[in-house]
Amino acid sequence: MKVPQAGAVAAVIALALTTSGCGGDDKAAGTLSIGIKFDQPGIGMREPDGGFSGFDVDVATYVAKQLGYTPDRIEFKQVYSNDRELLLQYNEVDFVAASYSINDKRKEKVDFAGPYFVAHQDLLVRAADTSITKAEDLNNKRLCSVTGSTSAENIRKGLAPKASVLELPGYSECLVALQDSIVDAMTTDNSILAGYAARKGNEGKFRLTGQNLSVENYGIGVKKGDKELQGKINAALKKMVEDGSWEAAVKKNFGPDYKYEPAPPITTGS
């Protein structure tokens, strides 16, 4: 979901540039630097052994291979929702694959390849709780979302005005609150929620309610004006769908119960 830029982003970028040299010029020769999320199971997750998992990781790795980069030549860098544009502008990453919804405001600052996935805002509830089947059922109940996210307010303003909202720093904290019955539901993109529900140890504990409260077209962000890279990524995404790798990655990362839409047509770069 959309998260407003924090005031400290510029300072974070300045620190990153200070510690990494001069951005893109200081990246290891012969490597491809890709921005992903490190804390979203099913999407982009840094595992305890230092490896990476998730749908965006699989997409990025496939694209990199089509660009001529083997996995050992990929450098994954952590990105946050509020710094993706800046990291591209400062050449800290070559492209970003991080549940990155395409919208007009972002297109003013970066170019997108794709889309390669369609997500919708949904609700995650405890599997045994049958009292919540739609957003309106959240009236007089407790809803969790991440601080600064617009998703909870979308529900409270339009569908469940009597819902109380608990904002926590991350979705992992919301999941703990949901498991411990501190809240009755959590909300964000269904892809992120499905990743948490399918993660080892969570099987059977939670369920998605199947709401389509928004449409999020995930794209791969590239630096503004880099039409060559945009075109190559679009070609790679088309091939991933055609050879079955895209569907295999969806099923692998989101679990057997996730109701996904077919791969969307490529609409960027034309």
mmCIF file of C-alpha atoms in Angstrom:
data_model
loop_
_atom_site.group_PDB
_atom_site.id
_atom_site.type_symbol
_atom_site.label_atom_id
_atom_site.label_comp_id
_atom_site.label_asym_id
_atom_site.label_seq_id
_atom_site.Cartn_x
_atom_site.Cartn_y
_atom_site.Cartn_z
ATOM 1 C CA MET A 1 0.000 0.000 0.000
ATOM 2 C CA LYS A 2 1.047 3.605 -0.317
ATOM 3 C CA VAL A 3 3.154 4.949 2.533
ATOM 4 C CA PRO A 4 3.965 8.690 2.711
ATOM 5 C CA GLN A 5 7.597 9.707 2.549
ATOM 6 C CA ALA A 6 9.156 10.228 5.917
ATOM 7 C CA GLY A 7 11.053 13.423 6.683
ATOM 8 C CA ALA A 8 14.166 11.483 7.543
ATOM 9 C CA VAL A 9 14.503 9.849 4.120
ATOM 10 C CA ALA A 10 16.983 12.424 2.848
ATOM 11 C CA ALA A 11 19.202 11.812 5.857
ATOM 12 C CA VAL A 12 19.029 8.062 5.293
ATOM 13 C CA ILE A 13 20.047 8.497 1.664
ATOM 14 C CA ALA A 14 22.866 10.811 2.646
ATOM 15 C CA LEU A 15 24.131 8.209 5.101
ATOM 16 C CA ALA A 16 23.849 5.478 2.490
ATOM 17 C CA LEU A 17 25.856 7.523 0.021
ATOM 18 C CA THR A 18 28.464 8.278 2.660
ATOM 19 C CA THR A 19 28.917 4.647 3.639
ATOM 20 C CA SER A 20 28.809 3.230 0.115
ATOM 21 C CA GLY A 21 31.000 5.732 -1.674
ATOM 22 C CA CYS A 22 29.355 7.549 -4.562
ATOM 23 C CA GLY A 23 26.285 5.493 -5.327
ATOM 24 C CA GLY A 24 26.252 3.548 -8.572
ATOM 25 C CA ASP A 25 29.890 4.266 -9.448
ATOM 26 C CA ASP A 26 31.039 2.379 -6.344
ATOM 27 C CA LYS A 27 29.017 -0.775 -6.908
ATOM 28 C CA ALA A 28 31.017 -3.960 -7.365
ATOM 29 C CA ALA A 29 32.052 -4.365 -10.994
ATOM 30 C CA GLY A 30 30.042 -6.946 -12.889
ATOM 31 C CA THR A 31 27.183 -7.126 -10.391
ATOM 32 C CA LEU A 32 23.542 -6.153 -10.649
ATOM 33 C CA SER A 33 22.142 -4.269 -7.654
ATOM 34 C CA ILE A 34 18.446 -4.918 -7.021
ATOM 35 C CA GLY A 35 16.269 -3.287 -4.382
ATOM 36 C CA ILE A 36 13.884 -5.643 -2.579
ATOM 37 C CA LYS A 37 12.021 -5.818 0.718
ATOM 38 C CA PHE A 38 13.794 -7.762 3.454
ATOM 39 C CA ASP A 39 10.803 -8.141 5.799
ATOM 40 C CA GLN A 40 7.828 -9.342 3.735
ATOM 41 C CA PRO A 41 7.367 -13.136 3.740
ATOM 42 C CA GLY A 42 6.243 -14.380 0.351
ATOM 43 C CA ILE A 43 7.339 -11.105 -1.298
ATOM 44 C CA GLY A 44 10.878 -10.323 -0.220
ATOM 45 C CA MET A 45 12.440 -11.826 2.888
ATOM 46 C CA ARG A 46 15.972 -12.084 4.192
ATOM 47 C CA GLU A 47 16.202 -15.470 5.844
ATOM 48 C CA PRO A 48 18.230 -16.247 8.987
ATOM 49 C CA ASP A 49 20.895 -17.983 6.868
ATOM 50 C CA GLY A 50 21.419 -14.797 4.856
ATOM 51 C CA GLY A 51 19.583 -16.029 1.780
ATOM 52 C CA PHE A 52 16.536 -14.424 0.214
ATOM 53 C CA SER A 53 13.065 -15.735 -0.566
ATOM 54 C CA GLY A 54 9.817 -14.432 -1.996
ATOM 55 C CA PHE A 55 7.964 -13.798 -5.233
ATOM 56 C CA ASP A 56 9.737 -10.513 -5.937
ATOM 57 C CA VAL A 57 13.063 -12.240 -5.305
ATOM 58 C CA ASP A 58 12.170 -14.952 -7.824
ATOM 59 C CA VAL A 59 11.012 -12.373 -10.385
ATOM 60 C CA ALA A 60 14.150 -10.277 -9.890
ATOM 61 C CA THR A 61 16.405 -13.331 -10.173
ATOM 62 C CA TYR A 62 14.664 -14.432 -13.387
ATOM 63 C CA VAL A 63 14.952 -10.950 -14.879
ATOM 64 C CA ALA A 64 18.609 -10.747 -13.881
ATOM 65 C CA LYS A 65 19.292 -14.062 -15.644
ATOM 66 C CA GLN A 66 17.718 -12.712 -18.825
ATOM 67 C CA LEU A 67 19.966 -9.663 -18.500
ATOM 68 C CA GLY A 68 23.003 -11.944 -18.289
ATOM 69 C CA TYR A 69 23.561 -12.065 -14.523
ATOM 70 C CA THR A 70 23.881 -15.336 -12.624
ATOM 71 C CA PRO A 71 22.656 -15.422 -8.991
ATOM 72 C CA ASP A 72 26.191 -14.997 -7.637
ATOM 73 C CA ARG A 73 26.406 -11.659 -9.460
ATOM 74 C CA ILE A 74 23.232 -10.246 -7.909
ATOM 75 C CA GLU A 75 23.488 -7.860 -4.975
ATOM 76 C CA PHE A 76 20.182 -7.513 -3.130
ATOM 77 C CA LYS A 77 19.754 -4.257 -1.218
ATOM 78 C CA GLN A 78 17.026 -3.496 1.293
ATOM 79 C CA VAL A 79 14.549 -0.819 0.292
ATOM 80 C CA TYR A 80 11.688 0.719 2.226
ATOM 81 C CA SER A 81 8.433 1.962 0.763
ATOM 82 C CA ASN A 82 9.430 5.591 1.263
ATOM 83 C CA ASP A 83 12.918 5.490 -0.268
ATOM 84 C CA ARG A 84 12.512 3.510 -3.485
ATOM 85 C CA GLU A 85 12.486 6.527 -5.817
ATOM 86 C CA LEU A 86 15.510 8.118 -4.153
ATOM 87 C CA LEU A 87 17.599 4.951 -4.326
ATOM 88 C CA LEU A 88 16.949 4.768 -8.069
ATOM 89 C CA GLN A 89 17.695 8.450 -8.553
ATOM 90 C CA TYR A 90 21.004 8.143 -6.688
ATOM 91 C CA ASN A 91 22.014 4.983 -8.608
ATOM 92 C CA GLU A 92 22.127 2.948 -5.402
ATOM 93 C CA VAL A 93 20.239 0.176 -7.204
ATOM 94 C CA ASP A 94 19.788 -0.763 -10.864
ATOM 95 C CA PHE A 95 16.132 -1.609 -10.430
ATOM 96 C CA VAL A 96 13.559 -2.135 -7.671
ATOM 97 C CA ALA A 97 11.245 -5.138 -7.298
ATOM 98 C CA ALA A 98 9.552 -4.545 -3.957
ATOM 99 C CA SER A 99 5.723 -4.725 -3.986
ATOM 100 C CA TYR A 100 6.059 -1.455 -5.907
ATOM 101 C CA SER A 101 2.604 -0.307 -7.038
ATOM 102 C CA ILE A 102 2.570 1.711 -10.251
ATOM 103 C CA ASN A 103 0.856 5.081 -9.921
ATOM 104 C CA ASP A 104 1.018 8.474 -11.610
ATOM 105 C CA LYS A 105 2.794 10.201 -8.727
ATOM 106 C CA ARG A 106 5.624 7.684 -8.734
ATOM 107 C CA LYS A 107 5.872 7.783 -12.531
ATOM 108 C CA GLU A 108 6.864 11.425 -12.252
ATOM 109 C CA LYS A 109 10.128 10.319 -10.601
ATOM 110 C CA VAL A 110 10.878 6.840 -11.992
ATOM 111 C CA ASP A 111 9.961 4.634 -14.924
ATOM 112 C CA PHE A 112 8.323 1.244 -14.503
ATOM 113 C CA ALA A 113 8.512 -2.062 -16.301
ATOM 114 C CA GLY A 114 5.487 -4.309 -16.091
ATOM 115 C CA PRO A 115 3.135 -4.641 -14.385
ATOM 116 C CA TYR A 116 3.948 -8.216 -13.442
ATOM 117 C CA PHE A 117 1.412 -8.833 -10.662
ATOM 118 C CA VAL A 118 -1.985 -7.574 -9.483
ATOM 119 C CA ALA A 119 -2.675 -7.396 -5.755
ATOM 120 C CA HIS A 120 -5.678 -6.123 -3.807
ATOM 121 C CA GLN A 121 -6.062 -4.741 -0.317
ATOM 122 C CA ASP A 122 -7.524 -7.488 1.873
ATOM 123 C CA LEU A 123 -7.967 -8.529 5.502
ATOM 124 C CA LEU A 124 -6.154 -11.241 7.433
ATOM 125 C CA VAL A 125 -8.002 -12.726 10.414
ATOM 126 C CA ARG A 126 -7.543 -15.690 12.722
ATOM 127 C CA ALA A 127 -8.654 -18.882 11.011
ATOM 128 C CA ALA A 128 -11.127 -19.740 13.764
ATOM 129 C CA ASP A 129 -12.793 -16.310 13.724
ATOM 130 C CA THR A 130 -15.909 -16.565 11.571
ATOM 131 C CA SER A 131 -17.294 -13.173 12.597
ATOM 132 C CA ILE A 132 -15.330 -11.252 9.941
ATOM 133 C CA THR A 133 -16.110 -12.015 6.312
ATOM 134 C CA LYS A 134 -16.140 -8.476 4.893
ATOM 135 C CA ALA A 135 -14.733 -5.053 5.770
ATOM 136 C CA GLU A 136 -18.036 -3.814 7.239
ATOM 137 C CA ASP A 137 -17.749 -6.510 9.933
ATOM 138 C CA LEU A 138 -14.872 -4.523 11.456
ATOM 139 C CA ASN A 139 -17.260 -2.017 13.048
ATOM 140 C CA ASN A 140 -16.605 -2.114 16.815
ATOM 141 C CA LYS A 141 -13.583 -4.355 16.207
ATOM 142 C CA ARG A 142 -9.833 -3.716 16.242
ATOM 143 C CA LEU A 143 -7.807 -3.397 13.046
ATOM 144 C CA CYS A 144 -4.019 -3.310 12.747
ATOM 145 C CA SER A 145 -1.890 -1.734 10.057
ATOM 146 C CA VAL A 146 1.558 -0.213 9.681
ATOM 147 C CA THR A 147 2.192 3.326 10.871
ATOM 148 C CA GLY A 148 1.685 5.789 8.023
ATOM 149 C CA SER A 149 -0.130 3.336 5.754
ATOM 150 C CA THR A 150 -3.360 4.453 4.101
ATOM 151 C CA SER A 151 -4.937 0.990 4.143
ATOM 152 C CA ALA A 152 -6.575 1.080 7.579
ATOM 153 C CA GLU A 153 -7.964 4.560 6.997
ATOM 154 C CA ASN A 154 -9.449 3.421 3.688
ATOM 155 C CA ILE A 155 -11.539 0.935 5.661
ATOM 156 C CA ARG A 156 -12.426 3.187 8.562
ATOM 157 C CA LYS A 157 -13.474 6.106 6.386
ATOM 158 C CA GLY A 158 -15.423 4.208 3.791
ATOM 159 C CA LEU A 159 -16.583 0.864 5.155
ATOM 160 C CA ALA A 160 -16.262 0.502 8.928
ATOM 161 C CA PRO A 161 -16.317 3.924 10.625
ATOM 162 C CA LYS A 162 -16.609 2.363 14.096
ATOM 163 C CA ALA A 163 -13.459 0.263 13.737
ATOM 164 C CA SER A 164 -10.590 1.120 16.044
ATOM 165 C CA VAL A 165 -7.151 1.189 14.435
ATOM 166 C CA LEU A 166 -3.893 0.119 16.020
ATOM 167 C CA GLU A 167 -0.814 1.310 14.129
ATOM 168 C CA LEU A 168 2.422 -0.627 14.661
ATOM 169 C CA PRO A 169 5.884 -0.202 13.080
ATOM 170 C CA GLY A 170 5.704 -3.305 10.879
ATOM 171 C CA TYR A 171 3.452 -6.075 9.624
ATOM 172 C CA SER A 172 5.281 -8.664 11.709
ATOM 173 C CA GLU A 173 4.198 -6.782 14.830
ATOM 174 C CA CYS A 174 0.619 -6.685 13.514
ATOM 175 C CA LEU A 175 0.709 -10.437 12.992
ATOM 176 C CA VAL A 176 1.770 -11.008 16.612
ATOM 177 C CA ALA A 177 -1.041 -8.722 17.773
ATOM 178 C CA LEU A 178 -3.499 -10.690 15.639
ATOM 179 C CA GLN A 179 -2.246 -14.035 16.907
ATOM 180 C CA ASP A 180 -2.493 -12.835 20.522
ATOM 181 C CA SER A 181 -6.052 -11.488 19.982
ATOM 182 C CA ILE A 182 -4.980 -7.908 20.670
ATOM 183 C CA VAL A 183 -6.538 -7.035 17.297
ATOM 184 C CA ASP A 184 -9.188 -8.793 15.227
ATOM 185 C CA ALA A 185 -7.698 -8.242 11.767
ATOM 186 C CA MET A 186 -4.777 -6.730 9.896
ATOM 187 C CA THR A 187 -4.858 -5.153 6.464
ATOM 188 C CA THR A 188 -2.554 -4.495 3.520
ATOM 189 C CA ASP A 189 -2.024 -6.025 0.051
ATOM 190 C CA ASN A 190 -3.335 -9.593 -0.155
ATOM 191 C CA SER A 191 0.021 -10.751 -1.523
ATOM 192 C CA ILE A 192 1.784 -9.642 1.663
ATOM 193 C CA LEU A 193 -0.933 -11.140 3.874
ATOM 194 C CA ALA A 194 -0.808 -14.432 1.966
ATOM 195 C CA GLY A 195 2.945 -14.560 2.420
ATOM 196 C CA TYR A 196 2.575 -14.290 6.187
ATOM 197 C CA ALA A 197 -0.223 -16.868 6.287
ATOM 198 C CA ALA A 198 1.773 -19.362 4.219
ATOM 199 C CA ARG A 199 5.030 -18.936 6.118
ATOM 200 C CA LYS A 200 6.312 -22.010 7.930
ATOM 201 C CA GLY A 201 4.789 -22.172 11.396
ATOM 202 C CA ASN A 202 1.752 -20.085 10.431
ATOM 203 C CA GLU A 203 -0.020 -22.690 8.335
ATOM 204 C CA GLY A 204 -3.676 -22.996 9.303
ATOM 205 C CA LYS A 205 -3.574 -20.171 11.851
ATOM 206 C CA PHE A 206 -4.865 -17.351 9.657
ATOM 207 C CA ARG A 207 -7.103 -16.801 6.642
ATOM 208 C CA LEU A 208 -7.668 -14.080 4.085
ATOM 209 C CA THR A 209 -11.238 -12.839 3.733
ATOM 210 C CA GLY A 210 -10.993 -12.344 -0.041
ATOM 211 C CA GLN A 211 -11.684 -8.604 -0.214
ATOM 212 C CA ASN A 212 -10.709 -6.499 -3.245
ATOM 213 C CA LEU A 213 -10.509 -3.108 -1.545
ATOM 214 C CA SER A 214 -7.962 -1.661 -3.975
ATOM 215 C CA VAL A 215 -6.071 -2.548 -7.145
ATOM 216 C CA GLU A 216 -2.286 -2.606 -6.868
ATOM 217 C CA ASN A 217 -0.347 -3.197 -10.081
ATOM 218 C CA TYR A 218 3.195 -4.159 -9.088
ATOM 219 C CA GLY A 219 5.911 -2.907 -11.403
ATOM 220 C CA ILE A 220 9.702 -2.946 -11.497
ATOM 221 C CA GLY A 221 11.108 0.522 -10.982
ATOM 222 C CA VAL A 222 14.051 1.792 -13.041
ATOM 223 C CA LYS A 223 15.760 5.160 -13.175
ATOM 224 C CA LYS A 224 13.746 7.796 -15.017
ATOM 225 C CA GLY A 225 14.650 7.820 -18.690
ATOM 226 C CA ASP A 226 16.323 4.397 -18.812
ATOM 227 C CA LYS A 227 14.156 3.103 -21.642
ATOM 228 C CA GLU A 228 16.694 0.477 -22.665
ATOM 229 C CA LEU A 229 16.621 -1.280 -19.301
ATOM 230 C CA GLN A 230 12.851 -0.858 -19.092
ATOM 231 C CA GLY A 231 12.455 -2.612 -22.447
ATOM 232 C CA LYS A 232 14.772 -5.477 -21.520
ATOM 233 C CA ILE A 233 12.933 -6.061 -18.231
ATOM 234 C CA ASN A 234 9.569 -6.045 -20.004
ATOM 235 C CA ALA A 235 10.863 -8.682 -22.418
ATOM 236 C CA ALA A 236 12.085 -10.799 -19.496
ATOM 237 C CA LEU A 237 8.737 -10.513 -17.693
ATOM 238 C CA LYS A 238 6.868 -11.625 -20.817
ATOM 239 C CA LYS A 239 9.160 -14.639 -21.164
ATOM 240 C CA MET A 240 8.696 -15.538 -17.485
ATOM 241 C CA VAL A 241 4.949 -15.738 -18.013
ATOM 242 C CA GLU A 242 5.214 -17.650 -21.287
ATOM 243 C CA ASP A 243 7.523 -20.378 -19.982
ATOM 244 C CA GLY A 244 5.473 -21.023 -16.818
ATOM 245 C CA SER A 245 8.030 -19.656 -14.360
ATOM 246 C CA TRP A 246 5.715 -16.834 -13.251
ATOM 247 C CA GLU A 247 2.856 -19.130 -12.216
ATOM 248 C CA ALA A 248 5.258 -21.524 -10.504
ATOM 249 C CA ALA A 249 6.673 -18.636 -8.450
ATOM 250 C CA VAL A 250 3.184 -17.482 -7.414
ATOM 251 C CA LYS A 251 2.192 -20.938 -6.185
ATOM 252 C CA LYS A 252 5.513 -21.476 -4.439
ATOM 253 C CA ASN A 253 5.441 -18.236 -2.448
ATOM 254 C CA PHE A 254 1.774 -17.562 -1.643
ATOM 255 C CA GLY A 255 0.478 -20.989 -0.742
ATOM 256 C CA PRO A 256 -2.170 -23.262 -2.282
ATOM 257 C CA ASP A 257 -5.165 -21.280 -1.001
ATOM 258 C CA TYR A 258 -4.153 -17.938 -2.497
ATOM 259 C CA LYS A 259 -6.571 -16.821 -5.221
ATOM 260 C CA TYR A 260 -4.383 -14.955 -7.685
ATOM 261 C CA GLU A 261 -5.188 -13.229 -10.925
ATOM 262 C CA PRO A 262 -3.488 -14.169 -14.197
ATOM 263 C CA ALA A 263 -0.353 -12.238 -15.054
ATOM 264 C CA PRO A 264 -1.395 -8.769 -16.247
ATOM 265 C CA PRO A 265 -0.502 -7.483 -19.718
ATOM 266 C CA ILE A 266 2.600 -5.321 -19.968
ATOM 267 C CA THR A 267 1.446 -1.702 -20.325
ATOM 268 C CA THR A 268 4.662 0.269 -19.734
ATOM 269 C CA GLY A 269 7.327 1.314 -22.181
ATOM 270 C CA SER A 270 5.048 1.737 -25.176
#
